Tab-separated table of C-alpha atoms and ligand atoms in Angstrom:
chain	number	residue	atom	x	y	z
A	31	MET	CA	0.000	0.000	0.000
A	32	LYS	CA	1.170	3.492	-0.812
A	33	PHE	CA	-0.130	6.732	0.750
A	34	THR	CA	0.583	10.133	-0.772
A	35	LEU	CA	-0.333	13.402	0.917
A	36	GLN	CA	-1.590	15.849	-1.687
A	37	ALA	CA	-2.728	18.919	0.235
A	38	GLN	CA	-2.928	20.328	3.734
A	39	ASP	CA	-5.508	22.859	4.933
A	40	PRO	CA	-3.794	26.081	6.115
A	41	LEU	CA	-6.204	26.720	9.045
A	42	SER	CA	-6.638	23.199	10.418
A	43	LYS	CA	-4.860	19.848	10.350
A	44	ALA	CA	-7.110	18.528	7.563
A	45	ARG	CA	-5.324	16.747	4.745
A	46	ALA	CA	-6.154	15.313	1.327
A	47	GLY	CA	-4.348	12.220	0.143
A	48	GLU	CA	-4.412	9.109	-1.976
A	49	MET	CA	-4.082	5.477	-0.870
A	50	GLU	CA	-3.161	2.784	-3.337
A	51	THR	CA	-4.358	-0.692	-2.366
A	52	ALA	CA	-4.219	-3.967	-4.275
A	53	HIS	CA	-7.848	-3.465	-5.368
A	54	GLY	CA	-7.646	0.195	-6.311
A	55	THR	CA	-6.978	3.759	-5.252
A	56	ILE	CA	-8.843	5.627	-2.501
A	57	GLN	CA	-8.980	9.406	-2.312
A	58	THR	CA	-8.942	10.672	1.257
A	59	PRO	CA	-10.577	11.825	3.422
A	60	ILE	CA	-12.941	8.922	2.840
A	61	PHE	CA	-16.009	7.352	4.406
A	62	MET	CA	-16.311	3.548	4.194
A	63	PRO	CA	-19.859	2.147	3.972
A	64	VAL	CA	-20.273	-0.702	6.443
A	65	GLY	CA	-20.890	-4.069	4.783
A	66	THR	CA	-21.015	-6.240	7.875
A	67	ALA	CA	-22.227	-9.550	6.477
A	68	ALA	CA	-20.816	-9.434	2.916
A	69	THR	CA	-23.394	-6.788	1.975
A	70	VAL	CA	-23.948	-3.118	2.697
A	71	LYS	CA	-27.437	-3.595	4.119
A	72	ALA	CA	-30.180	-2.810	1.555
A	73	VAL	CA	-27.685	-1.518	-1.036
A	74	HIS	CA	-26.721	-3.470	-4.150
A	75	ILE	CA	-23.105	-3.613	-5.359
A	76	HIS	CA	-24.283	-2.053	-8.630
A	77	GLU	CA	-25.540	0.990	-6.679
A	78	LEU	CA	-22.335	1.248	-4.634
A	79	VAL	CA	-20.319	1.296	-7.844
A	80	ASN	CA	-22.512	3.280	-10.218
A	81	ASP	CA	-24.810	5.500	-8.139
A	82	ILE	CA	-22.590	6.609	-5.268
A	83	GLN	CA	-19.080	5.666	-6.399
A	84	ALA	CA	-18.060	4.087	-3.097
A	85	GLN	CA	-14.278	3.709	-3.029
A	86	ILE	CA	-13.867	1.157	-0.232
A	87	ILE	CA	-16.247	-0.883	1.922
A	88	LEU	CA	-15.854	-2.430	5.339
A	89	GLY	CA	-16.523	-6.029	6.362
A	90	ASN	CA	-16.651	-7.668	9.785
A	91	THR	CA	-14.503	-10.643	10.714
A	92	TYR	CA	-16.880	-11.562	13.531
A	93	HIS	CA	-19.950	-11.859	11.296
A	94	LEU	CA	-18.232	-13.444	8.291
A	95	TYR	CA	-16.497	-16.019	10.475
A	96	LEU	CA	-19.835	-17.067	12.002
A	97	ARG	CA	-21.759	-16.896	8.726
A	98	PRO	CA	-21.162	-17.942	5.919
A	99	GLY	CA	-17.971	-19.237	7.637
A	100	LEU	CA	-14.375	-19.547	6.529
A	101	ASP	CA	-14.899	-22.698	4.504
A	102	VAL	CA	-17.355	-21.028	2.154
A	103	LEU	CA	-15.292	-17.828	1.895
A	104	GLN	CA	-12.126	-19.721	1.073
A	105	LYS	CA	-13.913	-21.884	-1.506
A	106	ALA	CA	-15.358	-18.723	-3.065
A	107	GLY	CA	-11.830	-17.344	-3.425
A	108	GLY	CA	-12.295	-14.618	-0.807
A	109	LEU	CA	-14.889	-11.957	-0.064
A	110	HIS	CA	-14.257	-9.985	-3.270
A	111	LYS	CA	-15.220	-12.989	-5.380
A	112	PHE	CA	-18.068	-13.952	-3.055
A	113	ASN	CA	-19.965	-10.633	-3.198
A	114	ASN	CA	-18.512	-9.329	-6.487
A	115	TRP	CA	-17.245	-6.049	-4.974
A	116	ASN	CA	-13.979	-5.530	-6.821
A	117	GLY	CA	-12.783	-2.427	-4.981
A	118	PRO	CA	-10.799	-2.180	-1.742
A	119	ILE	CA	-12.136	-3.860	1.416
A	120	LEU	CA	-11.160	-3.223	5.031
A	121	THR	CA	-12.130	-5.770	7.678
A	122	ASP	CA	-12.540	-5.035	11.346
A	123	SER	CA	-10.942	-7.695	13.524
A	124	GLY	CA	-13.844	-8.602	15.765
A	125	GLY	CA	-12.115	-6.704	18.574
A	126	TYR	CA	-15.221	-4.559	18.880
A	127	GLN	CA	-18.073	-6.813	17.762
A	128	VAL	CA	-17.314	-9.472	20.399
A	129	TYR	CA	-17.764	-6.782	23.060
A	130	SER	CA	-20.796	-5.087	21.564
A	131	LEU	CA	-22.738	-8.111	20.271
A	132	THR	CA	-22.056	-10.990	22.609
A	133	GLU	CA	-23.202	-11.265	26.190
A	134	VAL	CA	-21.222	-14.163	27.535
A	135	ARG	CA	-17.552	-13.496	26.925
A	136	LYS	CA	-14.277	-13.932	28.734
A	137	ILE	CA	-11.240	-11.812	27.999
A	138	LYS	CA	-7.954	-13.518	28.810
A	139	GLU	CA	-4.344	-13.035	27.755
A	140	GLU	CA	-4.761	-15.774	25.156
A	141	GLY	CA	-7.804	-14.110	23.542
A	142	VAL	CA	-11.562	-13.756	23.925
A	143	THR	CA	-14.048	-16.607	24.293
A	144	PHE	CA	-17.606	-15.722	23.375
A	145	ARG	CA	-20.908	-17.200	22.377
A	146	SER	CA	-22.311	-16.580	18.911
A	147	HIS	CA	-25.235	-14.145	18.836
A	148	ILE	CA	-26.728	-16.423	16.152
A	149	ASP	CA	-26.845	-19.883	17.749
A	150	GLY	CA	-25.096	-19.594	21.123
A	151	SER	CA	-22.137	-21.738	20.012
A	152	LYS	CA	-18.811	-21.142	21.786
A	153	HIS	CA	-15.750	-19.669	20.023
A	154	LEU	CA	-12.287	-18.308	20.765
A	155	PHE	CA	-10.726	-15.328	18.973
A	156	THR	CA	-6.986	-14.867	19.412
A	157	PRO	CA	-4.673	-12.318	17.789
A	158	GLU	CA	-3.294	-15.175	15.665
A	159	ASN	CA	-6.541	-16.737	14.445
A	160	VAL	CA	-8.067	-13.323	13.720
A	161	MET	CA	-5.103	-12.591	11.392
A	162	ASP	CA	-5.609	-15.963	9.683
A	163	THR	CA	-9.337	-15.272	9.295
A	164	GLN	CA	-8.719	-11.882	7.688
A	165	ARG	CA	-6.202	-13.510	5.330
A	166	ILE	CA	-8.987	-15.918	4.283
A	167	ILE	CA	-11.537	-13.118	3.860
A	168	GLY	CA	-8.929	-11.465	1.649
A	169	ALA	CA	-9.397	-7.864	2.839
A	170	ASP	CA	-6.927	-5.281	1.525
A	171	ILE	CA	-6.632	-3.658	4.935
A	172	ILE	CA	-6.930	-5.854	7.998
A	173	MET	CA	-7.243	-4.639	11.562
A	174	ALA	CA	-5.340	-5.712	14.655
A	175	PHE	CA	-7.166	-7.542	17.450
A	176	ASP	CA	-7.782	-5.083	20.298
A	177	GLU	CA	-9.964	-4.520	23.320
A	178	CYS	CA	-12.307	-1.564	22.899
A	179	THR	CA	-12.965	-0.337	26.446
A	180	PRO	CA	-16.463	0.870	27.342
A	181	TYR	CA	-17.340	4.406	28.479
A	182	PRO	CA	-17.011	5.265	31.236
A	183	CYS	CA	-13.963	3.157	32.038
A	184	ASP	CA	-11.976	3.034	35.249
A	185	TYR	CA	-8.395	4.313	34.758
A	186	ASN	CA	-6.725	1.150	36.008
A	187	TYR	CA	-8.875	-1.067	33.823
A	188	ALA	CA	-8.078	1.125	30.798
A	189	ARG	CA	-4.346	0.967	31.569
A	190	ARG	CA	-4.257	-2.827	31.971
A	191	SER	CA	-6.427	-3.317	28.885
A	192	LEU	CA	-4.149	-1.066	26.867
A	193	ASP	CA	-1.069	-3.053	27.837
A	194	MET	CA	-2.817	-6.236	26.726
A	195	THR	CA	-3.907	-4.639	23.418
A	196	HIS	CA	-0.229	-3.762	22.845
A	197	ARG	CA	0.907	-7.324	23.624
A	198	TRP	CA	-1.826	-8.609	21.294
A	199	LEU	CA	-0.551	-6.257	18.583
A	200	LYS	CA	2.900	-7.833	18.740
A	201	ARG	CA	1.268	-11.250	18.298
A	202	CYS	CA	-0.854	-9.928	15.388
A	203	CYS	CA	2.224	-8.555	13.618
A	204	ASP	CA	4.230	-11.752	14.161
A	205	ARG	CA	1.428	-13.863	12.692
A	206	PHE	CA	0.655	-11.460	9.852
A	207	ASP	CA	4.327	-11.110	8.881
A	208	SER	CA	4.870	-14.861	8.828
A	209	THR	CA	1.888	-15.574	6.558
A	210	GLU	CA	1.048	-14.703	2.949
A	211	PRO	CA	-2.048	-13.487	1.108
A	212	LEU	CA	-4.108	-16.399	-0.256
A	213	TYR	CA	-5.390	-14.887	-3.479
A	214	GLY	CA	-2.419	-12.973	-4.888
A	215	TYR	CA	-3.465	-9.523	-3.626
A	216	ASP	CA	-1.275	-7.687	-1.112
A	217	GLN	CA	-2.751	-7.097	2.326
A	218	THR	CA	-1.704	-4.611	4.995
A	219	LEU	CA	-2.252	-4.550	8.777
A	220	PHE	CA	-3.325	-1.447	10.727
A	221	PRO	CA	-2.748	-1.325	14.500
A	222	ILE	CA	-5.262	0.401	16.800
A	223	VAL	CA	-4.634	3.060	19.462
A	224	GLN	CA	-6.730	2.623	22.631
A	225	GLY	CA	-6.595	4.322	26.057
A	226	SER	CA	-10.181	5.391	26.765
A	227	VAL	CA	-10.446	9.147	27.546
A	228	TYR	CA	-7.126	9.385	29.433
A	229	LYS	CA	-4.588	11.691	27.803
A	230	ASP	CA	-1.507	9.953	29.214
A	231	LEU	CA	-2.776	6.509	28.121
A	232	ARG	CA	-3.629	7.797	24.659
A	233	GLU	CA	-0.137	9.307	24.322
A	234	LYS	CA	1.513	6.116	25.503
A	235	SER	CA	-0.605	4.048	23.104
A	236	ALA	CA	-0.027	6.337	20.109
A	237	GLU	CA	3.735	6.169	20.682
A	238	LYS	CA	3.653	2.396	21.000
A	239	ILE	CA	1.458	1.975	17.915
A	240	ALA	CA	3.673	4.319	15.849
A	241	SER	CA	6.752	2.304	16.863
A	242	PHE	CA	5.417	-0.736	14.986
A	243	GLU	CA	5.837	1.277	11.771
A	244	ARG	CA	2.905	-0.266	9.909
A	245	GLU	CA	1.570	1.351	6.730
A	246	GLY	CA	-1.417	2.999	8.427
A	247	ASN	CA	-2.771	3.523	11.936
A	248	ALA	CA	-6.205	3.471	13.539
A	249	ILE	CA	-7.801	5.017	16.602
A	250	GLY	CA	-10.344	2.898	18.484
A	251	GLY	CA	-12.246	3.186	21.734
A	252	LEU	CA	-13.970	6.457	20.802
A	253	SER	CA	-17.601	7.163	19.912
A	254	VAL	CA	-18.600	4.694	22.623
A	255	GLY	CA	-20.795	7.144	24.549
A	256	GLU	CA	-18.337	9.852	25.628
A	257	PRO	CA	-19.217	13.519	25.004
A	258	ALA	CA	-18.025	14.820	21.616
A	259	HIS	CA	-15.507	17.220	23.191
A	260	GLU	CA	-13.746	14.267	24.853
A	261	MET	CA	-13.611	12.414	21.529
A	262	TYR	CA	-12.080	15.441	19.781
A	263	ALA	CA	-9.600	15.975	22.621
A	264	MET	CA	-8.384	12.356	22.312
A	265	THR	CA	-8.165	12.537	18.501
A	266	GLU	CA	-6.063	15.666	18.841
A	267	VAL	CA	-3.673	14.075	21.352
A	268	VAL	CA	-3.228	10.998	19.161
A	269	THR	CA	-2.899	12.665	15.735
A	270	LYS	CA	-0.085	14.823	17.140
A	271	ILE	CA	1.916	11.631	17.678
A	272	LEU	CA	0.931	9.344	14.778
A	273	PRO	CA	3.134	9.882	11.710
A	274	GLU	CA	2.036	12.555	9.192
A	275	HIS	CA	2.777	10.522	6.099
A	276	LYS	CA	0.571	7.526	6.943
A	277	PRO	CA	-3.229	7.253	6.795
A	278	ARG	CA	-5.155	7.640	10.058
A	279	TYR	CA	-8.438	5.802	10.535
A	280	LEU	CA	-10.935	6.756	13.255
A	281	MET	CA	-13.040	3.657	13.870
A	282	GLY	CA	-16.833	3.769	14.082
A	283	VAL	CA	-17.223	7.556	13.712
A	284	GLY	CA	-19.739	9.013	13.322
A	285	THR	CA	-22.285	11.786	12.746
A	286	PRO	CA	-21.608	14.185	9.854
A	287	VAL	CA	-20.449	16.795	12.396
A	288	ASN	CA	-18.106	14.279	14.090
A	289	ILE	CA	-16.616	13.467	10.696
A	290	LEU	CA	-16.000	17.100	9.767
A	291	GLU	CA	-14.457	17.929	13.161
A	292	ASN	CA	-12.186	14.888	13.016
A	293	ILE	CA	-11.111	15.635	9.442
A	294	ALA	CA	-10.056	19.030	10.815
A	295	LEU	CA	-7.912	17.156	13.373
A	296	GLY	CA	-6.089	15.128	10.720
A	297	ILE	CA	-8.179	11.949	10.279
A	298	ASP	CA	-8.295	10.384	6.797
A	299	MET	CA	-10.679	7.409	7.085
A	300	PHE	CA	-14.049	6.806	8.759
A	301	ASP	CA	-16.735	4.141	8.957
A	302	CYS	CA	-20.055	4.064	10.738
A	303	VAL	CA	-23.361	2.183	10.601
A	304	MET	CA	-25.226	5.453	11.160
A	305	PRO	CA	-26.106	6.329	7.540
A	306	THR	CA	-27.509	2.856	6.828
A	307	ARG	CA	-28.908	1.903	10.257
A	308	ASN	CA	-30.608	5.255	10.847
A	309	ALA	CA	-31.930	5.255	7.273
A	310	ARG	CA	-33.973	2.183	8.096
A	311	ASN	CA	-35.649	4.176	10.890
A	312	GLY	CA	-36.332	7.187	8.700
A	313	MET	CA	-33.443	9.493	9.599
A	314	LEU	CA	-32.227	11.269	6.466
A	315	PHE	CA	-29.066	13.359	6.197
A	316	THR	CA	-29.403	16.266	3.763
A	317	LYS	CA	-27.450	19.370	2.765
A	318	GLN	CA	-30.072	21.416	4.661
A	319	GLY	CA	-29.883	19.398	7.890
A	320	ILE	CA	-31.208	16.172	9.409
A	321	ILE	CA	-34.780	15.034	8.709
A	322	ASN	CA	-37.026	12.427	10.305
A	323	ILE	CA	-38.967	11.422	7.226
A	324	LYS	CA	-41.633	9.738	9.396
A	325	ASN	CA	-42.814	13.147	10.689
A	326	LYS	CA	-46.346	14.187	9.727
A	327	LYS	CA	-44.789	17.326	8.249
A	328	TRP	CA	-43.726	15.308	5.174
A	329	GLU	CA	-47.068	13.512	4.683
A	330	ASP	CA	-48.079	15.506	1.601
A	331	ASP	CA	-44.726	17.006	0.611
A	332	PHE	CA	-44.422	15.966	-3.020
A	333	SER	CA	-41.052	17.637	-3.571
A	334	PRO	CA	-38.081	15.402	-4.446
A	335	ILE	CA	-36.229	13.715	-1.541
A	336	GLU	CA	-33.351	16.112	-2.271
A	337	ALA	CA	-33.890	18.527	-5.151
A	338	ASP	CA	-30.277	19.500	-5.898
A	339	SER	CA	-28.866	15.971	-5.584
A	340	ASP	CA	-27.454	14.067	-8.544
A	341	LEU	CA	-28.652	10.731	-7.147
A	342	LEU	CA	-31.443	9.167	-9.214
A	343	VAL	CA	-33.645	8.094	-6.267
A	344	ASP	CA	-33.417	11.612	-4.746
A	345	GLN	CA	-34.780	13.057	-7.983
A	346	ILE	CA	-37.504	10.607	-8.950
A	347	HIS	CA	-39.047	9.957	-5.508
A	348	THR	CA	-40.860	12.405	-3.263
A	349	LYS	CA	-40.572	12.879	0.488
A	350	ALA	CA	-44.219	11.857	0.865
A	351	TYR	CA	-43.566	8.579	-0.958
A	352	LEU	CA	-40.454	7.735	1.064
A	353	ARG	CA	-42.354	8.599	4.278
A	354	HIS	CA	-45.063	6.162	3.282
A	355	LEU	CA	-42.550	3.392	2.474
A	356	ILE	CA	-40.634	3.777	5.744
A	357	ARG	CA	-43.816	3.982	7.836
A	358	SER	CA	-45.123	0.841	6.125
A	359	GLN	CA	-41.790	-0.899	6.715
A	360	GLU	CA	-41.524	-1.580	3.009
A	361	ILE	CA	-38.141	-3.002	1.958
A	362	LEU	CA	-37.871	-0.364	-0.762
A	363	GLY	CA	-37.986	2.383	1.901
A	364	ALA	CA	-34.845	0.985	3.529
A	365	GLN	CA	-33.192	0.730	0.112
A	366	ILE	CA	-33.920	4.321	-0.948
A	367	ALA	CA	-33.089	5.859	2.435
A	368	SER	CA	-29.835	3.869	2.798
A	369	LEU	CA	-28.640	4.827	-0.657
A	370	HIS	CA	-29.599	8.455	-0.045
A	371	ASN	CA	-27.676	8.619	3.264
A	372	LEU	CA	-24.560	6.917	1.910
A	373	HIS	CA	-24.627	9.263	-1.063
A	374	PHE	CA	-24.777	12.188	1.374
A	375	TYR	CA	-21.844	10.881	3.487
A	376	LEU	CA	-19.725	10.323	0.366
A	377	TRP	CA	-20.688	13.766	-0.949
A	378	LEU	CA	-19.632	15.274	2.392
A	379	VAL	CA	-16.142	13.743	2.420
A	380	LYS	CA	-15.654	14.483	-1.271
A	381	GLN	CA	-16.558	18.127	-0.661
A	382	ALA	CA	-14.200	18.197	2.314
A	383	ARG	CA	-11.424	16.876	0.077
A	384	GLU	CA	-12.079	19.504	-2.596
A	385	LYS	CA	-12.132	22.299	-0.008
A	386	ILE	CA	-8.852	21.068	1.507
A	387	ILE	CA	-7.246	21.093	-1.940
A	388	GLU	CA	-8.632	24.615	-2.561
A	389	GLY	CA	-7.416	25.757	0.858
A	390	THR	CA	-10.918	26.761	2.018
A	391	PHE	CA	-11.782	23.789	4.223
A	392	TYR	CA	-11.939	25.547	7.587
A	393	ASP	CA	-14.626	28.152	6.761
A	394	TRP	CA	-16.666	25.618	4.813
A	395	LYS	CA	-16.467	23.165	7.732
A	396	GLU	CA	-17.686	25.807	10.209
A	397	LYS	CA	-20.637	26.598	7.957
A	398	MET	CA	-21.534	22.916	7.402
A	399	VAL	CA	-21.302	22.086	11.116
A	400	LYS	CA	-23.956	24.743	11.856
A	401	ILE	CA	-26.275	23.335	9.187
A	402	LEU	CA	-25.743	19.680	10.069
A	403	ASP	CA	-26.360	20.236	13.771
A	404	GLN	CA	-29.944	21.129	12.878
A	405	ARG	CA	-32.944	18.842	12.800
A	406	LEU	CA	-35.535	19.936	10.262
B	112	PRF	N1	-11.847	-1.376	17.879
B	112	PRF	C1	-12.168	-2.119	16.784
B	112	PRF	N2	-13.210	-1.793	15.999
B	112	PRF	C2	-13.949	-0.714	16.321
B	112	PRF	C3	-13.666	0.088	17.430
B	112	PRF	C4	-12.556	-0.248	18.265
B	112	PRF	O1	-12.229	0.379	19.268
B	112	PRF	C5	-14.646	1.092	17.452
B	112	PRF	C6	-14.792	2.173	18.440
B	112	PRF	N3	-15.608	3.219	18.025
B	112	PRF	C7	-15.475	0.869	16.345
B	112	PRF	N4	-15.045	-0.218	15.674
B	112	PRF	N5	-11.433	-3.186	16.477
């Protein structure tokens, strides 16, 4: 993987860059649609490619390992062949899903034992087997196995957890570096900074993570319920330490405002279920602000979903129609709203990139934050 910095905003730490992966080039800052179970929920690959020009999607080790399982994925020739997405894929390691989705789990030095949320069966994830699994999935960017601490988190727990995440990282790197890609496409491993909301732990973790000298770095453990100002404070502490010339990925973030503020702090990559999950409940992100399409206000509004959008479904369908579909729990409602929201998120990061290149990012960001904080 190669990362080139192309521009830096004069009034913030925002940057524009380009990442070359084995399955194609990504222009940063970028948002990665979440495709948990080998699909971006309710969105067809054809739409990702043609309607919204997604540049990279995310997959989840935890879900893919449980279903369809490694046997099927390996027989398919990897996830790219299985779902026919030919662009870059990043997989999360399961180091978050096992904590957020499973109830019975035990975290030990060896790894994490948990019960499947699907059938209750018992499994063990270790730094080593999670590397092997991501090799089999065939992701271009694979994530280290970490512990994402909850919020709030006791200082001593956060410190001990962090030390274990660092020991796990060494084991991840050893396994990754002694194995090869299975399908002829290069893969790269990103380590993850943790440390809850404690400045000294974040600094210690960022220094440790940087010392591994991988091709990119991630920040985890944020957007887990802490106030936004604490998230921004931690991003700022960490981006000061992580190397300039490597991509920085802030995991699981966030709202449009969170994304803009973190771009301003020097983050290059984001992912979040918000645009797709909230779409299914009727929350729409627009250039004018955030809408709940289920509101009575839209009952007889026959204007397009978004008049100045270049997305087909925004043009040909009305707010009243989408309101009806979502309220009736029609599958098509989820499809239209998900595509609309992903289109908005990708528009937002593309705009950010253009403004950074023009040197006008900061003022534009301030203006957009005011608009996107509003609920219409
Ligand atoms: N670790 C991993 N994946 C994640 C997170 C993390 O801390 C987060 C936190 N927002 C989202 N996804 N491995």
